[in-house]
Coordinates of C-alpha atoms and ligand atoms in Angstrom, one line a residue:
X1 CA -62.3 -17.5 -121.7
X2 CA -59.2 -19.7 -121.8
X3 CA -59.6 -23.5 -122.6
X4 CA -58.4 -24.2 -119.2
X5 CA -60.9 -22.1 -117.6
X6 CA -63.7 -23.6 -119.6
X7 CA -62.4 -27.2 -118.6
X8 CA -62.3 -26.0 -115.1
X9 CA -65.9 -24.9 -115.1
X10 CA -67.1 -28.0 -116.8
X11 CA -65.4 -30.3 -114.3
X12 CA -66.9 -28.4 -111.5
X13 CA -70.4 -29.1 -112.8
X14 CA -71.8 -32.0 -110.8
X15 CA -73.5 -33.7 -113.8
X16 CA -72.2 -35.1 -117.0
X17 CA -71.6 -32.0 -119.3
X18 CA -70.2 -31.1 -122.8
X19 CA -69.8 -27.9 -124.8
X20 CA -70.7 -27.8 -128.5
X21 CA -69.7 -24.6 -130.5
X22 CA -70.8 -23.1 -133.7
X23 CA -68.4 -25.4 -135.5
X24 CA -70.7 -28.2 -134.3
X25 CA -67.9 -29.9 -132.6
X26 CA -67.4 -30.7 -129.0
X27 CA -65.0 -28.2 -127.5
X28 CA -64.9 -29.5 -124.0
X29 CA -66.4 -32.3 -121.8
X30 CA -66.1 -33.4 -118.1
X31 CA -65.2 -36.9 -116.7
X32 CA -68.8 -37.6 -115.7
X33 CA -69.7 -37.4 -119.5
X34 CA -66.7 -39.7 -120.5
X35 CA -68.2 -42.5 -118.4
X36 CA -71.2 -42.8 -120.8
X37 CA -70.2 -41.0 -124.0
X38 CA -66.7 -42.4 -124.2
X39 CA -63.1 -40.9 -123.7
X40 CA -62.0 -39.4 -127.0
X41 CA -64.9 -37.1 -127.8
X42 CA -63.5 -33.6 -127.8
X43 CA -63.0 -32.3 -131.3
X44 CA -65.5 -34.7 -132.8
X45 CA -68.9 -33.5 -134.5
X46 CA -71.7 -33.8 -131.9
X47 CA -73.8 -35.8 -134.3
X48 CA -71.3 -38.6 -134.2
X49 CA -71.6 -38.8 -130.4
X50 CA -75.3 -38.0 -129.7
X51 CA -77.0 -39.6 -132.5
X52 CA -80.6 -39.5 -131.1
X53 CA -82.9 -37.3 -133.4
X54 CA -84.4 -35.4 -130.4
X55 CA -80.9 -34.6 -129.0
X56 CA -79.8 -33.3 -132.6
X57 CA -82.8 -31.1 -132.9
X58 CA -82.3 -29.5 -129.5
X59 CA -78.6 -28.9 -130.0
X60 CA -79.1 -27.4 -133.5
X61 CA -82.0 -25.4 -132.4
X62 CA -80.2 -23.9 -129.4
X63 CA -77.0 -23.2 -131.6
X64 CA -79.3 -21.4 -134.2
X65 CA -81.6 -19.3 -132.0
X66 CA -79.7 -19.3 -128.6
X67 CA -82.9 -20.3 -126.8
X68 CA -82.8 -23.1 -124.0
X69 CA -84.0 -26.6 -124.9
X70 CA -84.8 -29.7 -123.0
X71 CA -85.0 -33.2 -124.2
X72 CA -84.4 -36.8 -123.2
X73 CA -81.5 -39.0 -124.0
X74 CA -81.6 -42.7 -123.6
X75 CA -78.3 -44.7 -123.2
X76 CA -77.6 -48.3 -122.7
X77 CA -74.4 -49.7 -121.4
X78 CA -75.2 -53.2 -122.5
X79 CA -76.5 -54.1 -119.1
X80 CA -79.1 -51.5 -118.3
X81 CA -81.1 -48.5 -119.8
X82 CA -80.5 -45.2 -118.4
X83 CA -82.7 -42.1 -119.1
X84 CA -81.2 -38.7 -118.9
X85 CA -83.0 -35.4 -118.8
X86 CA -81.0 -33.1 -121.1
X87 CA -80.6 -29.3 -120.9
X88 CA -79.1 -27.1 -123.6
X89 CA -78.2 -23.6 -122.5
X90 CA -76.4 -21.1 -124.7
X91 CA -73.1 -19.6 -123.5
X92 CA -72.1 -16.4 -125.3
X93 CA -68.6 -15.4 -126.5
X94 CA -66.8 -18.7 -126.2
X95 CA -65.8 -21.4 -128.8
X96 CA -64.8 -20.9 -132.6
X97 CA -64.5 -17.1 -133.4
X98 CA -66.1 -16.3 -130.0
X99 CA -69.5 -17.0 -131.6
X100 CA -70.9 -18.9 -128.5
X101 CA -71.5 -22.5 -127.5
X102 CA -74.1 -24.7 -126.3
X103 CA -73.7 -26.2 -122.7
X104 CA -75.4 -29.6 -122.7
X105 CA -75.9 -31.3 -119.2
X106 CA -77.3 -34.7 -118.6
X107 CA -79.3 -35.6 -115.5
X108 CA -80.0 -39.3 -114.7
X109 CA -83.7 -39.5 -114.2
X110 CA -84.1 -43.3 -114.7
X111 CA -85.3 -43.8 -110.9
X112 CA -87.9 -41.1 -111.3
X113 CA -89.1 -42.5 -114.5
X114 CA -89.3 -46.0 -113.0
X115 CA -91.2 -44.7 -109.9
X116 CA -93.6 -42.9 -112.4
X117 CA -94.0 -46.1 -114.3
X118 CA -94.6 -48.1 -111.2
X119 CA -97.3 -45.6 -110.0
X120 CA -99.0 -45.8 -113.4
X121 CA -99.0 -49.7 -113.4
X122 CA -100.3 -49.6 -109.8
X123 CA -103.2 -47.4 -110.5
X124 CA -104.0 -49.3 -113.8
X125 CA -103.9 -52.7 -111.6
X126 CA -106.0 -51.2 -108.7
X127 CA -108.6 -49.9 -111.3
X128 CA -108.7 -53.4 -113.1
X129 CA -109.0 -55.3 -109.9
X130 CA -111.8 -53.1 -108.6
X131 CA -113.7 -53.0 -111.9
X132 CA -114.1 -56.7 -112.3
X133 CA -116.3 -57.3 -109.2
X134 CA -117.9 -53.9 -109.9
X135 CA -118.9 -55.0 -113.2
X136 CA -120.4 -58.3 -111.8
X137 CA -122.3 -56.3 -109.4
X138 CA -123.8 -53.9 -111.9
X139 CA -124.7 -56.9 -114.0
X140 CA -126.5 -58.7 -111.3
X141 CA -128.5 -55.4 -110.1
X142 CA -129.6 -55.2 -113.6
X143 CA -130.8 -58.8 -113.8
X144 CA -132.5 -58.5 -110.4
X145 CA -134.3 -55.4 -111.6
X146 CA -135.4 -57.0 -114.8
X147 CA -135.8 -60.8 -115.7
X148 CA -135.1 -62.1 -112.1
X149 CA -137.5 -59.6 -110.4
X150 CA -140.1 -62.1 -109.4
X151 CA -137.9 -65.2 -109.2
X152 CA -137.2 -65.7 -105.4
X153 CA -134.7 -68.5 -106.0
X154 CA -132.6 -66.6 -108.5
X155 CA -132.8 -63.5 -106.3
X156 CA -131.2 -65.5 -103.4
X157 CA -128.5 -67.0 -105.6
X158 CA -127.6 -63.7 -107.2
X159 CA -127.6 -61.9 -103.8
X160 CA -125.2 -64.4 -102.4
X161 CA -122.8 -64.0 -105.5
X162 CA -123.2 -60.2 -105.1
X163 CA -122.1 -60.6 -101.5
X164 CA -119.0 -62.5 -102.5
X165 CA -118.1 -59.8 -105.0
X166 CA -118.7 -56.9 -102.5
X167 CA -116.4 -59.1 -100.1
X168 CA -113.8 -59.2 -102.7
X169 CA -113.8 -55.4 -103.2
X170 CA -113.8 -55.0 -99.3
X171 CA -110.7 -57.2 -99.0
X172 CA -109.0 -55.4 -101.8
X173 CA -109.7 -52.0 -100.3
X174 CA -108.6 -53.3 -96.8
X175 CA -105.3 -54.7 -98.2
X176 CA -104.5 -51.6 -100.0
X177 CA -105.0 -49.6 -96.9
X178 CA -102.7 -52.0 -95.0
X179 CA -100.1 -51.8 -97.7
X180 CA -100.1 -48.0 -97.6
X181 CA -99.8 -48.0 -93.9
X182 CA -97.0 -50.6 -93.9
X183 CA -95.1 -48.7 -96.6
X184 CA -95.6 -45.5 -94.7
X185 CA -93.9 -46.7 -91.6
X186 CA -91.3 -49.1 -93.1
X187 CA -88.5 -46.7 -92.0
X188 CA -89.6 -46.5 -88.4
X189 CA -88.3 -49.4 -86.4
X190 CA -90.9 -51.2 -84.1
X191 CA -90.3 -50.9 -80.4
X192 CA -92.6 -53.3 -78.7
X193 CA -91.4 -56.8 -77.4
X194 CA -93.4 -59.6 -78.9
X195 CA -93.6 -63.1 -77.6
X196 CA -93.7 -64.9 -81.1
X197 CA -94.6 -68.2 -79.6
X198 CA -97.6 -66.9 -77.9
X199 CA -98.3 -64.8 -81.0
X200 CA -98.2 -67.8 -83.2
X201 CA -100.5 -69.9 -80.9
X202 CA -103.3 -67.2 -80.8
X203 CA -102.9 -66.6 -84.7
X204 CA -103.4 -70.4 -85.2
X205 CA -106.4 -70.4 -82.8
X206 CA -108.1 -67.7 -84.8
X207 CA -107.4 -69.2 -88.2
X208 CA -108.5 -72.7 -87.0
X209 CA -112.2 -72.3 -88.3
X210 CA -110.8 -71.4 -91.8
X211 CA -108.5 -74.5 -91.7
X212 CA -111.5 -76.6 -90.7
X213 CA -113.6 -75.3 -93.6
X214 CA -110.9 -76.1 -96.0
X215 CA -110.2 -79.7 -94.5
X216 CA -106.8 -78.7 -93.4
X217 CA -105.0 -79.7 -90.2
X218 CA -102.7 -76.9 -88.6
X219 CA -99.6 -78.2 -86.5
X220 CA -97.5 -75.9 -84.5
X221 CA -94.0 -77.0 -83.4
X222 CA -92.4 -74.3 -81.0
X223 CA -90.3 -74.2 -78.0
X224 CA -92.3 -74.1 -74.7
X225 CA -90.6 -70.9 -73.5
X226 CA -91.4 -67.5 -74.8
X227 CA -89.3 -66.3 -77.9
X228 CA -89.0 -62.6 -77.8
X229 CA -88.4 -60.1 -80.6
X230 CA -88.6 -56.4 -81.0
X231 CA -91.6 -56.0 -83.2
X232 CA -95.0 -54.7 -84.0
X233 CA -97.5 -57.2 -82.6
X234 CA -100.2 -56.4 -85.1
X235 CA -97.9 -56.5 -88.0
X236 CA -96.4 -59.7 -87.1
X237 CA -99.8 -61.2 -86.6
X238 CA -100.6 -60.0 -90.2
X239 CA -97.4 -61.7 -91.6
X240 CA -98.3 -65.1 -89.9
X241 CA -102.0 -64.8 -90.8
X242 CA -101.2 -64.1 -94.4
X243 CA -98.8 -67.0 -94.8
X244 CA -100.9 -69.5 -92.9
X245 CA -104.0 -68.5 -94.9
X246 CA -102.1 -68.8 -98.1
X247 CA -100.8 -72.2 -97.1
X248 CA -104.5 -73.2 -96.4
X249 CA -105.8 -71.7 -99.7
X250 CA -103.1 -73.1 -102.0
X251 CA -101.7 -76.0 -100.1
X252 CA -105.2 -77.5 -99.0
X253 CA -104.6 -80.5 -101.2
X254 CA -101.8 -81.5 -98.9
X255 CA -104.2 -81.7 -95.9
X256 CA -101.7 -80.4 -93.4
X257 CA -99.9 -77.1 -92.7
X258 CA -96.9 -77.1 -90.3
X259 CA -95.8 -73.9 -88.6
X260 CA -92.3 -74.4 -87.2
X261 CA -90.7 -71.8 -84.9
X262 CA -86.8 -72.2 -84.1
X263 CA -84.6 -69.9 -82.3
X264 CA -80.9 -69.7 -83.1
X265 CA -78.0 -67.9 -81.3
X266 CA -76.4 -67.2 -84.7
X267 CA -78.6 -67.4 -87.7
X268 CA -76.6 -67.9 -90.9
X269 CA -78.8 -65.5 -92.8
X270 CA -78.5 -62.6 -90.3
X271 CA -75.2 -63.6 -88.7
X272 CA -76.9 -62.6 -85.3
X273 CA -79.4 -64.1 -82.9
X274 CA -82.6 -64.7 -84.7
X275 CA -85.8 -66.7 -84.9
X276 CA -87.3 -68.4 -87.8
X277 CA -91.0 -69.1 -88.5
X278 CA -91.6 -71.6 -91.2
X279 CA -94.9 -72.1 -92.8
X280 CA -94.9 -75.4 -94.7
X281 CA -97.6 -76.8 -97.0
X282 CA -97.6 -79.9 -99.1
X283 CA -99.9 -78.5 -101.8
X284 CA -99.4 -77.9 -105.6
X285 CA -96.3 -75.7 -105.0
X286 CA -95.0 -72.9 -107.1
X287 CA -93.0 -73.0 -110.4
X288 CA -89.6 -71.6 -109.4
X289 CA -89.8 -69.1 -112.4
X290 CA -92.3 -67.3 -110.3
X291 CA -90.4 -67.0 -107.1
X292 CA -88.4 -63.9 -107.6
X293 CA -91.5 -61.8 -108.4
X294 CA -93.8 -63.4 -105.9
X295 CA -93.8 -60.4 -103.4
X296 CA -94.6 -57.9 -106.1
X297 CA -98.0 -56.2 -105.8
X298 CA -100.7 -58.0 -107.8
X299 CA -98.3 -60.6 -108.9
X300 CA -99.8 -64.1 -108.8
X301 CA -98.3 -67.5 -109.8
X302 CA -101.7 -68.8 -110.7
X303 CA -104.2 -65.9 -111.4
X304 CA -107.1 -68.2 -111.9
X305 CA -106.6 -70.0 -108.6
X306 CA -105.9 -66.7 -106.8
X307 CA -109.1 -65.2 -108.0
X308 CA -111.1 -68.4 -107.4
X309 CA -109.9 -68.2 -103.7
X310 CA -110.6 -64.6 -103.4
X311 CA -107.0 -63.5 -103.3
X312 CA -106.1 -59.8 -103.7
X313 CA -102.5 -60.4 -104.9
X314 CA -101.3 -58.1 -102.2
X315 CA -100.8 -60.5 -99.2
X316 CA -97.1 -61.3 -99.8
X317 CA -96.3 -57.6 -100.7
X318 CA -97.6 -56.7 -97.3
X319 CA -95.6 -59.6 -95.7
X320 CA -92.4 -58.3 -97.5
X321 CA -92.7 -54.8 -96.3
X322 CA -93.5 -55.7 -92.7
X323 CA -90.5 -58.2 -92.6
X324 CA -88.3 -55.3 -94.0
X325 CA -89.5 -53.0 -91.4
X326 CA -88.3 -55.6 -88.9
X327 CA -84.8 -55.9 -90.6
X328 CA -85.8 -59.5 -91.2
X329 CA -85.7 -61.8 -94.4
X330 CA -88.4 -63.6 -96.2
X331 CA -87.5 -66.7 -98.0
X332 CA -89.6 -68.8 -100.3
X333 CA -88.7 -72.3 -101.4
X334 CA -90.9 -74.2 -103.6
X335 CA -91.3 -76.3 -106.7
X336 CA -94.3 -77.6 -108.7
X337 CA -95.8 -80.5 -106.9
X338 CA -93.6 -80.2 -103.9
X339 CA -95.6 -77.8 -101.7
X340 CA -94.1 -74.5 -100.5
X341 CA -92.0 -73.3 -97.4
X342 CA -92.3 -69.7 -96.6
X343 CA -89.6 -68.6 -93.9
X344 CA -89.6 -65.5 -92.0
X345 CA -86.3 -64.7 -90.2
X346 CA -86.4 -62.2 -87.5
X347 CA -83.6 -60.6 -85.5
X348 CA -83.9 -61.0 -81.8
Ligands
ADP401 P1 -103.1 -63.7 -103.2 O1 -104.1 -62.9 -102.7 O2 -103.3 -63.9 -104.7 O3 -103.1 -65.0 -102.4 P2 -100.5 -63.2 -102.3 O4 -99.6 -62.0 -102.4 O5 -100.7 -63.8 -100.9 O6 -101.7 -63.0 -103.1 O7 -99.7 -64.3 -103.0 C1 -99.2 -64.2 -104.3 C2 -99.3 -65.5 -105.1 O8 -98.3 -66.4 -104.6 C3 -100.6 -66.1 -105.1 O9 -101.5 -65.7 -106.1 C4 -100.2 -67.6 -105.4 O10 -100.1 -67.8 -106.7 C5 -98.9 -67.7 -104.8 N1 -98.7 -68.4 -103.4 C6 -98.6 -67.8 -102.3 N2 -98.7 -68.6 -101.3 C7 -98.6 -69.9 -101.9 C8 -98.4 -71.3 -101.4 N3 -98.5 -71.6 -100.1 N4 -98.5 -72.2 -102.3 C9 -98.6 -72.0 -103.7 N5 -98.7 -70.8 -104.1 C10 -98.7 -69.8 -103.3

C-alpha cells in the first residue's frame, strides 16, 4: 500500500490514530492525533511520543504477537486531564519490509469515566447518609432490649430519638426519589400555566407553622395581580418550599425571611420577560468559597449544622434541576455574617 493510501485511510478514521511499524517508528498519523501528540511525530520512535508504560507494553506486545490490545492513555494539555481508551490492532503487509504495523486509535472516554466516578461517589454518599441513622436505630434497639428494658423514662426518650432518626431516613429517601424524578424529566419542558403570586402565597401559608416554631417572621412582597409562567406547579412549589425552609433553618438568627417577587419586561439575566423570586434571610450566611458547589448533591457549607437541622444535602440539587427544566436561572449571593439571597429567575 502506498504511503498516500495509508495516509488517506488514517485521515478518514474519525478518531486520533497513528501507525507504528516493525522498526518501532511512527510511519503515519492523522490530524486528530496531532492535536494531542504534537505535529512532528512521523519518523520518531513510538516510545519518545507515547511514554506511558501501559501504552508501551500494548504496542510492543501487538508488534510481537499480532494480537489486539486495549489500554488507557492519560493526557494533560496543561488545563485538563483527558482519558483515552486505546486500541492496538495489527495491520499486515505494510510498513518497513512489509512486515506489518500496529494501528493505534485513541477514543476520548473522559466523560464516561467522570460519569462512572460520579455514580460511584453518589452510591457511596447515599450509603453513608443512610448508614448513620441506621446505626443509631440499631444501637437504640439493642439498648431498649437490654439495659433500658424496664426503664420507662429512658424508653420514651430513646423512642423519640429513634423517631427522629427514622424521619431523617424517610426524608432522605423522599429527596432521593424527588431528585431522580426531577432529573428524569429535566429535558421535557413543563406546559401548565402557573400563577407564581398565588403559588407563593399558598406556599408561605403552609410553611407558616415551621416558621413560627423557629421564631421566624415570613414577609411576602409581590404584585397584586397574577404573575404567570409556563411551569410545573408542584415542582415550583418544591423550589419555593426548599428555599424558604433553608432560609428559616439557616437564617433563623435573623428573625425574618423576606420573599420578594418582581416582574420584568426584559430581565438582564435572560434578556427576555421574566420574573424573579428572591428569598432573603439575615442569618449566618455562607462563605463565598462554598457558593460554586452549593447545588451539588450532598454538598453542605456547614455539615454539622445541616445534620443538626435534619438536612439531607439534596434540597438545592433538586432546586437546581427544577430551575433548569424551566429554562431559568438560580443565583446565590451571600457572605459570612451577611445572610443569604437565593434568586430564582423564570422566563414568562
Ligand atoms: P440541606 O439539606 O443540608 O439543607 P441543601 O441542598 O438544601 O441541603 O443546602 C445545601 C447547603 O447549603 C446546606 O447544607 C447549608 O450549608 C447551605 N445553605 C442553604 N441555604 C442556606 C441559607 N439560607 N443560609 C446559609 N446556608 C445555607
